[in-house]
Backbone as JSON Lines, residues from 0, in Angstrom:
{"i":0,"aa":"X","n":[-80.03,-67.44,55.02],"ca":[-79.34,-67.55,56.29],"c":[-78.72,-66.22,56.69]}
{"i":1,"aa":"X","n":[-78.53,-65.55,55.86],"ca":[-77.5,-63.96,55.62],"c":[-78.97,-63.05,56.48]}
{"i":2,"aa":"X","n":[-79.48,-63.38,55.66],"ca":[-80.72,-62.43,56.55],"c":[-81.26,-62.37,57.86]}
{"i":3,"aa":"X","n":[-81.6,-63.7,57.97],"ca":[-81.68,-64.31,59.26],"c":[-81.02,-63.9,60.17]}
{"i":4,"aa":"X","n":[-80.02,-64.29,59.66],"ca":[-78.66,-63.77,61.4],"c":[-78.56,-62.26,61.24]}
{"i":5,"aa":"X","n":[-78.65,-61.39,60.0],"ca":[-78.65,-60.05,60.33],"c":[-80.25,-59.6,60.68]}
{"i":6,"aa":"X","n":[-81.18,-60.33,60.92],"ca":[-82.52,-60.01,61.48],"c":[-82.17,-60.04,63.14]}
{"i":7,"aa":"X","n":[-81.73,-61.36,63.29],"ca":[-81.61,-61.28,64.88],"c":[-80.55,-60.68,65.39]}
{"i":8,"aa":"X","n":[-79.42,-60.65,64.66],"ca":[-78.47,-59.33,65.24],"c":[-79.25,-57.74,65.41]}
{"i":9,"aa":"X","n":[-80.31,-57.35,64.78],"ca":[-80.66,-56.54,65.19],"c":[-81.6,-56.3,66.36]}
{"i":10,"aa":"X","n":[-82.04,-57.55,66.09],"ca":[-83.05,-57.62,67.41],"c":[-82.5,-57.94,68.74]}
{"i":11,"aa":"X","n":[-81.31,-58.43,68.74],"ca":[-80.66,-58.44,69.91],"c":[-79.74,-57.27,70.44]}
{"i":12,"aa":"X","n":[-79.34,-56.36,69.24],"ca":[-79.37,-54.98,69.88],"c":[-80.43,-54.32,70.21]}
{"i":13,"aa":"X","n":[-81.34,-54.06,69.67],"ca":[-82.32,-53.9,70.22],"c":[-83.29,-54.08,71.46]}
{"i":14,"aa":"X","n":[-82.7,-55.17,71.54],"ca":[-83.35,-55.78,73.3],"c":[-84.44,-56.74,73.23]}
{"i":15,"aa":"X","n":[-85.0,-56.61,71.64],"ca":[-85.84,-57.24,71.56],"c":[-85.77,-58.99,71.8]}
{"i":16,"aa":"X","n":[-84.43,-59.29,71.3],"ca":[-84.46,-60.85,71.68],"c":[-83.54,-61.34,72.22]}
{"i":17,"aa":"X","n":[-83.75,-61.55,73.54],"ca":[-83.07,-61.83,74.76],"c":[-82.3,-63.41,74.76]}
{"i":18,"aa":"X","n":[-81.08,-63.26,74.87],"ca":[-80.26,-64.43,75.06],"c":[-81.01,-65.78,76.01]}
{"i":19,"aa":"X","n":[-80.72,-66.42,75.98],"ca":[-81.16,-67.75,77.08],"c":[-80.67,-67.48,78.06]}
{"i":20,"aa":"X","n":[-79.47,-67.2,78.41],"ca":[-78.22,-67.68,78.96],"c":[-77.28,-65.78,78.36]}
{"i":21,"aa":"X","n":[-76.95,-65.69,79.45],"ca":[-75.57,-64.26,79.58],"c":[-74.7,-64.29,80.49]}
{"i":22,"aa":"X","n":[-73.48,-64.3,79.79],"ca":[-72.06,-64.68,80.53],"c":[-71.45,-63.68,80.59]}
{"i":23,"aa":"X","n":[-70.23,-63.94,81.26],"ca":[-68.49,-63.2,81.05],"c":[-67.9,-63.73,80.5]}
{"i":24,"aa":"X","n":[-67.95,-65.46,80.35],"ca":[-66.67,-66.04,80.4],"c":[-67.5,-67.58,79.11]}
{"i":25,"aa":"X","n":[-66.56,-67.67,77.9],"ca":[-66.98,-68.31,76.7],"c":[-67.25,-69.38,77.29]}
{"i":26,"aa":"X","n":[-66.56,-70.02,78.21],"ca":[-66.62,-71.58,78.5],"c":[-67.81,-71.67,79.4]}
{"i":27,"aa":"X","n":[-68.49,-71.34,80.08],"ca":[-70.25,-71.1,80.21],"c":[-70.96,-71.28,79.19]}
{"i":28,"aa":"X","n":[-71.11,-71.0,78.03],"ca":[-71.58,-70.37,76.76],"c":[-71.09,-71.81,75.97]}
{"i":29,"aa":"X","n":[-69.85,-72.61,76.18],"ca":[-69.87,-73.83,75.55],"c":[-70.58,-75.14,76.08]}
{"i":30,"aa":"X","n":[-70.2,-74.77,77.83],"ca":[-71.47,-75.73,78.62],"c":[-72.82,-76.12,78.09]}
{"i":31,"aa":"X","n":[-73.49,-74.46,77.93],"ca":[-74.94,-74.42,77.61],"c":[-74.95,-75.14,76.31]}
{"i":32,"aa":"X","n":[-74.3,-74.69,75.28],"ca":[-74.46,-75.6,74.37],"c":[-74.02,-77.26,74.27]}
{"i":33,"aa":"X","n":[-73.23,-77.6,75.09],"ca":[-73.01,-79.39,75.23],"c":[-74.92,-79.71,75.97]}
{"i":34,"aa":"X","n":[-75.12,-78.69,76.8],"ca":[-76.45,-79.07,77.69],"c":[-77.28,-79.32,76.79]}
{"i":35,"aa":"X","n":[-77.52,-78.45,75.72],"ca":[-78.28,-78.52,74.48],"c":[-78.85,-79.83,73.86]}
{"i":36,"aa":"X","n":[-80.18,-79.0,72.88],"ca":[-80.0,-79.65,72.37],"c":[-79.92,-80.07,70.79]}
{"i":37,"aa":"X","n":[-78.37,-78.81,70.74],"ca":[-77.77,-78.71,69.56],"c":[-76.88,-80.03,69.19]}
{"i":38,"aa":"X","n":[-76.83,-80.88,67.84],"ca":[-76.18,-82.0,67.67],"c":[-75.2,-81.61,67.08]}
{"i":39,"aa":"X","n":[-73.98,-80.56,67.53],"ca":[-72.91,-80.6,66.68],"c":[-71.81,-79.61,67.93]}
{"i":40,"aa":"X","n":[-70.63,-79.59,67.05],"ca":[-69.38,-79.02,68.24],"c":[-69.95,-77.27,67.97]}
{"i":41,"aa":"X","n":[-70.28,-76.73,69.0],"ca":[-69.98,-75.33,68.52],"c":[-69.11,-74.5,68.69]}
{"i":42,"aa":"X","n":[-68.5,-73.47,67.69],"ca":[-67.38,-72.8,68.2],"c":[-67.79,-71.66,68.7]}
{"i":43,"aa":"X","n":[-67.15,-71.34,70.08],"ca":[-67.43,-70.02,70.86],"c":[-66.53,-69.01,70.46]}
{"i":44,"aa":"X","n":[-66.22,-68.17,69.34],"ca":[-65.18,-67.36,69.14],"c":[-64.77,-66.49,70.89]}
{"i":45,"aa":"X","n":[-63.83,-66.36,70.87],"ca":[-63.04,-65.73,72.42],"c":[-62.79,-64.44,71.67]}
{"i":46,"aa":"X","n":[-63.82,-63.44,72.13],"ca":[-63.51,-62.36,71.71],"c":[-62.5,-61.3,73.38]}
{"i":47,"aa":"X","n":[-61.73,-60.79,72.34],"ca":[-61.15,-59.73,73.57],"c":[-61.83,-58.17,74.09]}
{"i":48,"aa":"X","n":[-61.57,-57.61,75.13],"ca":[-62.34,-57.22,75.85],"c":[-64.19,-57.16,76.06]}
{"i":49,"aa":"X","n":[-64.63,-58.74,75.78],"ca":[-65.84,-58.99,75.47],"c":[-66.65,-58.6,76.78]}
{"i":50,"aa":"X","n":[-67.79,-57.93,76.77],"ca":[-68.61,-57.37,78.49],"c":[-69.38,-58.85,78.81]}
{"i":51,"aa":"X","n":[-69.83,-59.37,78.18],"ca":[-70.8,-60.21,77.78],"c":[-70.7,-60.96,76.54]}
{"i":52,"aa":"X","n":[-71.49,-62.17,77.04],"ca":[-71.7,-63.24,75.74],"c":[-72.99,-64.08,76.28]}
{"i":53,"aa":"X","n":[-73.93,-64.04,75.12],"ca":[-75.08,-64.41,74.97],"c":[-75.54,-65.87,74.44]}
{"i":54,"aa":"X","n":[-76.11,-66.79,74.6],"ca":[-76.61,-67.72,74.01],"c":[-77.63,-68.19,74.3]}
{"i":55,"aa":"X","n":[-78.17,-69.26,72.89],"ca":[-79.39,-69.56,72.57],"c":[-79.5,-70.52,71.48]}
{"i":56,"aa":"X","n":[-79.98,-71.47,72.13],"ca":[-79.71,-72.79,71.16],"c":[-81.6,-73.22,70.27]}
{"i":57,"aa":"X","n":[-81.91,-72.28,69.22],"ca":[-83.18,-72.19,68.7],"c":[-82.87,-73.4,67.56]}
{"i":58,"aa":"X","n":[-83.99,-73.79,66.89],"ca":[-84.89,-74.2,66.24],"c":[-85.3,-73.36,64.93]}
{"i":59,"aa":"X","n":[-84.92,-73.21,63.38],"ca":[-85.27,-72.09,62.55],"c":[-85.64,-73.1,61.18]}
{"i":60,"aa":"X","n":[-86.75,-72.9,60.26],"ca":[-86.92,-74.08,59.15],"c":[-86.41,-75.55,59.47]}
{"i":61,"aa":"X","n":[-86.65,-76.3,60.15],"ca":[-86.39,-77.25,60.95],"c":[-84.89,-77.16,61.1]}
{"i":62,"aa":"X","n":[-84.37,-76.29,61.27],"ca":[-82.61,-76.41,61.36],"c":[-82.18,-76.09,62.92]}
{"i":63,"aa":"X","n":[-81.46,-77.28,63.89],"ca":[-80.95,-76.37,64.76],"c":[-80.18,-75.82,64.59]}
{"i":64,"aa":"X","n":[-80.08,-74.33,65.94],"ca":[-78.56,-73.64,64.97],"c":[-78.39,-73.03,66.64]}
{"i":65,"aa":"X","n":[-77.13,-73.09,66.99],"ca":[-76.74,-72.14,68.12],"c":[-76.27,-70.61,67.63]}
{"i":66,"aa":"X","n":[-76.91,-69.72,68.74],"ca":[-76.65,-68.3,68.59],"c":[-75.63,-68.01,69.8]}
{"i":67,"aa":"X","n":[-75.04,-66.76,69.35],"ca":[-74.18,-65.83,70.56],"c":[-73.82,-64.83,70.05]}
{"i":68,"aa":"X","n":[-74.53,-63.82,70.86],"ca":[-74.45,-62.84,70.88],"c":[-73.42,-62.03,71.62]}
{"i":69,"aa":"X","n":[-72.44,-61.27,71.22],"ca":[-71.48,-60.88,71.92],"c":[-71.39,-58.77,71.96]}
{"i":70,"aa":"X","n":[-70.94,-58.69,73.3],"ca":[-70.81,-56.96,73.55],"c":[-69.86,-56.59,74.03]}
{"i":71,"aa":"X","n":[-68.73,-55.84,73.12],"ca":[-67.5,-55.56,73.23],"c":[-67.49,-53.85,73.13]}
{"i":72,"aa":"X","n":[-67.84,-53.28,73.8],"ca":[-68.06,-51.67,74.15],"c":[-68.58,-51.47,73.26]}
{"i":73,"aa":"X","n":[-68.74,-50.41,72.39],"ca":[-69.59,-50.15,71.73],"c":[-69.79,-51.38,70.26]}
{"i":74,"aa":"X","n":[-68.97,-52.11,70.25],"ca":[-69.15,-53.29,69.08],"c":[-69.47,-54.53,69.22]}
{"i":75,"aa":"X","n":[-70.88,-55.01,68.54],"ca":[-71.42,-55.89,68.77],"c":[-71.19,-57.0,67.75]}
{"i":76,"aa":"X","n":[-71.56,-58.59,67.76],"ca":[-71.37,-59.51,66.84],"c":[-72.59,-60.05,67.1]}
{"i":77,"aa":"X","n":[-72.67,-61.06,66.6],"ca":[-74.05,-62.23,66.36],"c":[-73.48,-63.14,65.54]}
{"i":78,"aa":"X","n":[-73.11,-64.27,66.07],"ca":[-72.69,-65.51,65.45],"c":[-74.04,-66.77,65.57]}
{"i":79,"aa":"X","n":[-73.82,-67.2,64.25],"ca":[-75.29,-68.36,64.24],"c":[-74.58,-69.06,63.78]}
{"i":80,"aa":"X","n":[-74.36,-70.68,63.86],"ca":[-73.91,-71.19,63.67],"c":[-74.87,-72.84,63.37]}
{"i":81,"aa":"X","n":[-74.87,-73.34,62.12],"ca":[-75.79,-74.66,61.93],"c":[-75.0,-75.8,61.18]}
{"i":82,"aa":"X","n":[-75.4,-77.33,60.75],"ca":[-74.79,-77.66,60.58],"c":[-75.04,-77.24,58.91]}
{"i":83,"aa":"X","n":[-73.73,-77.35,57.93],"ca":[-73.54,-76.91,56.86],"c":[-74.86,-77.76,55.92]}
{"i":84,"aa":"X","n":[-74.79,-79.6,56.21],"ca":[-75.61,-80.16,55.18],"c":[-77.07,-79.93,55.92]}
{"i":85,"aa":"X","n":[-77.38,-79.1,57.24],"ca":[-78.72,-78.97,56.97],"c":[-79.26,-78.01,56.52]}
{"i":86,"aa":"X","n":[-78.18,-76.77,56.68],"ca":[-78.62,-75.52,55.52],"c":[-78.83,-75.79,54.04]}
{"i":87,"aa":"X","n":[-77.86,-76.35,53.69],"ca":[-77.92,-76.57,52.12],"c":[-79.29,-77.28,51.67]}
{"i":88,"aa":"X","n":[-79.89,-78.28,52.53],"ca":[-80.54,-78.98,52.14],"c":[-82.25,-78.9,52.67]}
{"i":89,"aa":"X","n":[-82.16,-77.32,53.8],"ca":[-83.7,-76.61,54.06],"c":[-84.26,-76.38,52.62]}
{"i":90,"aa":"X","n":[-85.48,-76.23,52.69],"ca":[-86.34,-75.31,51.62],"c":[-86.35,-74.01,52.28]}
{"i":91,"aa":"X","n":[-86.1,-73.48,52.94],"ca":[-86.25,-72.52,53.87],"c":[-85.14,-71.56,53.67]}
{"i":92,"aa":"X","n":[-84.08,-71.99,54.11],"ca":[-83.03,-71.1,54.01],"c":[-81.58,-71.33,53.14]}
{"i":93,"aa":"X","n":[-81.62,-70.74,52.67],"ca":[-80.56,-70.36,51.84],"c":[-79.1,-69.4,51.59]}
{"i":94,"aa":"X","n":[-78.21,-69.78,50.62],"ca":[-77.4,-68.85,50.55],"c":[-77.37,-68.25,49.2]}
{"i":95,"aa":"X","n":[-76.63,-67.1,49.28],"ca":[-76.43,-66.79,47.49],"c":[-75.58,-67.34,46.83]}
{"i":96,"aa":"X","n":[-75.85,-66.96,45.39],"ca":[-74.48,-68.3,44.87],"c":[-73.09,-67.95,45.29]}
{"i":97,"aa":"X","n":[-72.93,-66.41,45.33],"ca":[-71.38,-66.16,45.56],"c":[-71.07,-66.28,46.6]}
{"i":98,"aa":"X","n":[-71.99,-66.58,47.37],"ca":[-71.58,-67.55,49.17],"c":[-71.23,-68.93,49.14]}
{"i":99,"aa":"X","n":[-72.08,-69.58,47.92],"ca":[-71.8,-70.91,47.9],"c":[-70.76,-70.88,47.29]}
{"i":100,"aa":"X","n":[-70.5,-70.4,46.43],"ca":[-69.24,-70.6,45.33],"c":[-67.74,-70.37,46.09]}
{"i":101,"aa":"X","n":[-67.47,-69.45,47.0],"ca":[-66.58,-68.73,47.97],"c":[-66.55,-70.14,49.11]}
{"i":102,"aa":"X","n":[-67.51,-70.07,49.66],"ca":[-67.13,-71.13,50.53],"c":[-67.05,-72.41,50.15]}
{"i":103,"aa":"X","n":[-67.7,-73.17,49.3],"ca":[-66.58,-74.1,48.34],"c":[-65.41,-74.4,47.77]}
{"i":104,"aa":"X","n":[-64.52,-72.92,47.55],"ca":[-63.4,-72.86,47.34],"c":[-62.64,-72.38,48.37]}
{"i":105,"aa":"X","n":[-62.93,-71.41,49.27],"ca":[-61.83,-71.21,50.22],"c":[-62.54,-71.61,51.65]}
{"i":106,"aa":"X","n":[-63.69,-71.63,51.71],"ca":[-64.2,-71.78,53.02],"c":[-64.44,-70.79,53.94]}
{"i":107,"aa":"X","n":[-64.63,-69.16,53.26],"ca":[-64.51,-68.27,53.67],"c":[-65.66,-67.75,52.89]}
{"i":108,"aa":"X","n":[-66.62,-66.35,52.99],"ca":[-66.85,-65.92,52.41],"c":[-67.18,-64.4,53.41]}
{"i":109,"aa":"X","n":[-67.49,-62.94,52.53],"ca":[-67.69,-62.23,52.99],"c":[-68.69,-61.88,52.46]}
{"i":110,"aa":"X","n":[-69.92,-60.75,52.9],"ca":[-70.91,-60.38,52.13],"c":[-70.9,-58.99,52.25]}
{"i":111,"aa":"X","n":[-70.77,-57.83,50.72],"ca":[-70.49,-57.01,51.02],"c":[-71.76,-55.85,50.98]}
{"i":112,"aa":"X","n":[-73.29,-56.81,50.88],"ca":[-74.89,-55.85,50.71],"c":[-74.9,-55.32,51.97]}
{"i":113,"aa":"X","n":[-74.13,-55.13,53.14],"ca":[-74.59,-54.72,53.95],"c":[-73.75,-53.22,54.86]}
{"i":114,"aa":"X","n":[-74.17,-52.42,54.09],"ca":[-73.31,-51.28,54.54],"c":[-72.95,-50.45,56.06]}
{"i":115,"aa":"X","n":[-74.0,-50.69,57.06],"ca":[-73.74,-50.46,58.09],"c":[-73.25,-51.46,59.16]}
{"i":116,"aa":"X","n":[-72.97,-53.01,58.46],"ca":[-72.85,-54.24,59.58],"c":[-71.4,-54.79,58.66]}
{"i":117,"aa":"X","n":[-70.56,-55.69,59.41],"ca":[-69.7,-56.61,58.25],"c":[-70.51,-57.95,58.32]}
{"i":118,"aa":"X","n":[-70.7,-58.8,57.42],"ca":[-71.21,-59.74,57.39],"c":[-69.94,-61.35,56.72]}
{"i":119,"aa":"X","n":[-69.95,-61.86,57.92],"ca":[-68.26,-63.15,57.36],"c":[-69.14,-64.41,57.81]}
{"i":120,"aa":"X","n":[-68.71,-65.42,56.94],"ca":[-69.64,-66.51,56.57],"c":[-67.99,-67.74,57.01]}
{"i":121,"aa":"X","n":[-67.94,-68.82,57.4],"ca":[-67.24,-69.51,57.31],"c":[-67.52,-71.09,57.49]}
{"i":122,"aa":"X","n":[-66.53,-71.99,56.74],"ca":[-67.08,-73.37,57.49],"c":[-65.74,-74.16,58.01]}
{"i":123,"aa":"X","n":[-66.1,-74.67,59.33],"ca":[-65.74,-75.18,59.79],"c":[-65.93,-76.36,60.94]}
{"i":124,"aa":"X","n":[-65.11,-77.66,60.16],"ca":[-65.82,-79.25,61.07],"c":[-67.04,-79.41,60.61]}
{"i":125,"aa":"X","n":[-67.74,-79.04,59.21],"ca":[-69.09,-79.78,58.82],"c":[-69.87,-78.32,59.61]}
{"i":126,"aa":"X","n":[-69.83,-77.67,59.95],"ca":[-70.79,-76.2,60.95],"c":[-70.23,-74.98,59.69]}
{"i":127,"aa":"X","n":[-71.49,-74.15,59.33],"ca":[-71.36,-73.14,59.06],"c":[-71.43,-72.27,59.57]}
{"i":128,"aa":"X","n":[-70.8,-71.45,59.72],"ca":[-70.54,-69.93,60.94],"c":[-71.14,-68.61,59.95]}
{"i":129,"aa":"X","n":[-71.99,-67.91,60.76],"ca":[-72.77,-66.89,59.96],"c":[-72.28,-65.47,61.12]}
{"i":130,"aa":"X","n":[-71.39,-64.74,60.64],"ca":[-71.26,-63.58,61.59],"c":[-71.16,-62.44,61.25]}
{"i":131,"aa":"X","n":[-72.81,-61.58,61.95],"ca":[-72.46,-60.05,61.83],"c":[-72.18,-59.57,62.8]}
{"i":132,"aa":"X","n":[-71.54,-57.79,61.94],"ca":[-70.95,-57.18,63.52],"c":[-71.03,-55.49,63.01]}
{"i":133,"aa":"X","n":[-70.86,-55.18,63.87],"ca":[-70.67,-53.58,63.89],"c":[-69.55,-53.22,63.57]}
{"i":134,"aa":"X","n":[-68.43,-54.11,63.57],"ca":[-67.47,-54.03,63.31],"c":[-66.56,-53.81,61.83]}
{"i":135,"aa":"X","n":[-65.18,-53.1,61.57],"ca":[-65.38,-52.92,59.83],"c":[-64.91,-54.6,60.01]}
{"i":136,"aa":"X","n":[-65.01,-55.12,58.53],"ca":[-64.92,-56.44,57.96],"c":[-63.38,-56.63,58.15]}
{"i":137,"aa":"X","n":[-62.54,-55.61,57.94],"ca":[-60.98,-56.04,57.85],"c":[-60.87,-56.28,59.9]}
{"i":138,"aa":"X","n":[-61.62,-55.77,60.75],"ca":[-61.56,-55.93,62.12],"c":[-61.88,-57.37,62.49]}
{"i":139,"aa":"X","n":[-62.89,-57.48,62.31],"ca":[-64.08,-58.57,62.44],"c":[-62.7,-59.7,61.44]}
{"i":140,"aa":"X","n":[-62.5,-59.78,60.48],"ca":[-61.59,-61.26,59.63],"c":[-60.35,-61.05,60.42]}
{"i":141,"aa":"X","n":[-59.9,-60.51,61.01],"ca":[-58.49,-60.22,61.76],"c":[-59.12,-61.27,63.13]}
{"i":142,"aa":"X","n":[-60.03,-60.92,64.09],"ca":[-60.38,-61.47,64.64],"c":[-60.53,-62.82,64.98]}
{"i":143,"aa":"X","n":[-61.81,-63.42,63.63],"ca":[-61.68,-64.68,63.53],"c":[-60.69,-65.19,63.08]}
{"i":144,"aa":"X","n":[-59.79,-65.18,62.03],"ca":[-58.97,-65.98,61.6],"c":[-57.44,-66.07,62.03]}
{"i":145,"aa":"X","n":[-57.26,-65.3,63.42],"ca":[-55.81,-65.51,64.04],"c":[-56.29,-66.11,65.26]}
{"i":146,"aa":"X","n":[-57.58,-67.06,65.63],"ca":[-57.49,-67.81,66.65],"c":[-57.11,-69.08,66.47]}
């Protein structure tokens, strides 16, 4: 799953893979996903001075999972978000153990193989949250966890 979302975070800087749906404003971006046809609550993190926010409600190893892509001047994110028991239970995609083990106990995890991106893993309401960013990791966990 770690890979995955840092595959399409790059490809969505890149240009290569174009949002469904591009906003200003998160609550657009929660619409599209009630329109969906994703079966779970998704969380739209409210990022500050965000230019844009992207979404895309795909289909990956039979898992749905909502994407959003977000562009905050030069710092970008990519949040994927699926439900927790259908990751665990793909043949397809996976986590490492010290993802599973971390988010079993605190519900948090960080991944630190990735030296030019931060990579923060979280669960929340039964949804696992998969987010990279350009951002350093102490920016990016400041972020999510004082909303």
């Amino acid at each position: 799953l770690i890979n995955q979302s840092f595959k399409n975070f790059a490809l969505v800087r890149s240009g290569e893979l174009k949002p469904e749906l591009v906003v200003s404003c998160p609550e657009s971006v929660a619409g599209y996903f009630r329109n969906s046809k994703i079966d779970f609550a998704v969380d739209v993190v409210e990022m500050p001075n965000c230019e844009w926010y992207g979404a895309m409600a795909v289909e990956h190893a039979g898992v749905k999972m909502a994407h959003v892509a977000y562009r905050m001047g030069e710092d970008w994110m990519f949040l994927c978000e699926a439900k927790h028991e259908d990751v665990m239970q793909s043949a397809n995609l996976s986590l490492p153990p010290a993802a599973k083990t971390a988010l079993a106990a605190t519900g948090w995890y960080t991944d630190p193989a990735h030296p030019d991106c931060s990579v923060v893993m979280w669960k929340t309401d039964g949804v696992l949250c998969t987010a990279v960013s350009t951002m350093k990791k102490e920016k990016l966990l400041a972020l999510l966890t004082t909303r």
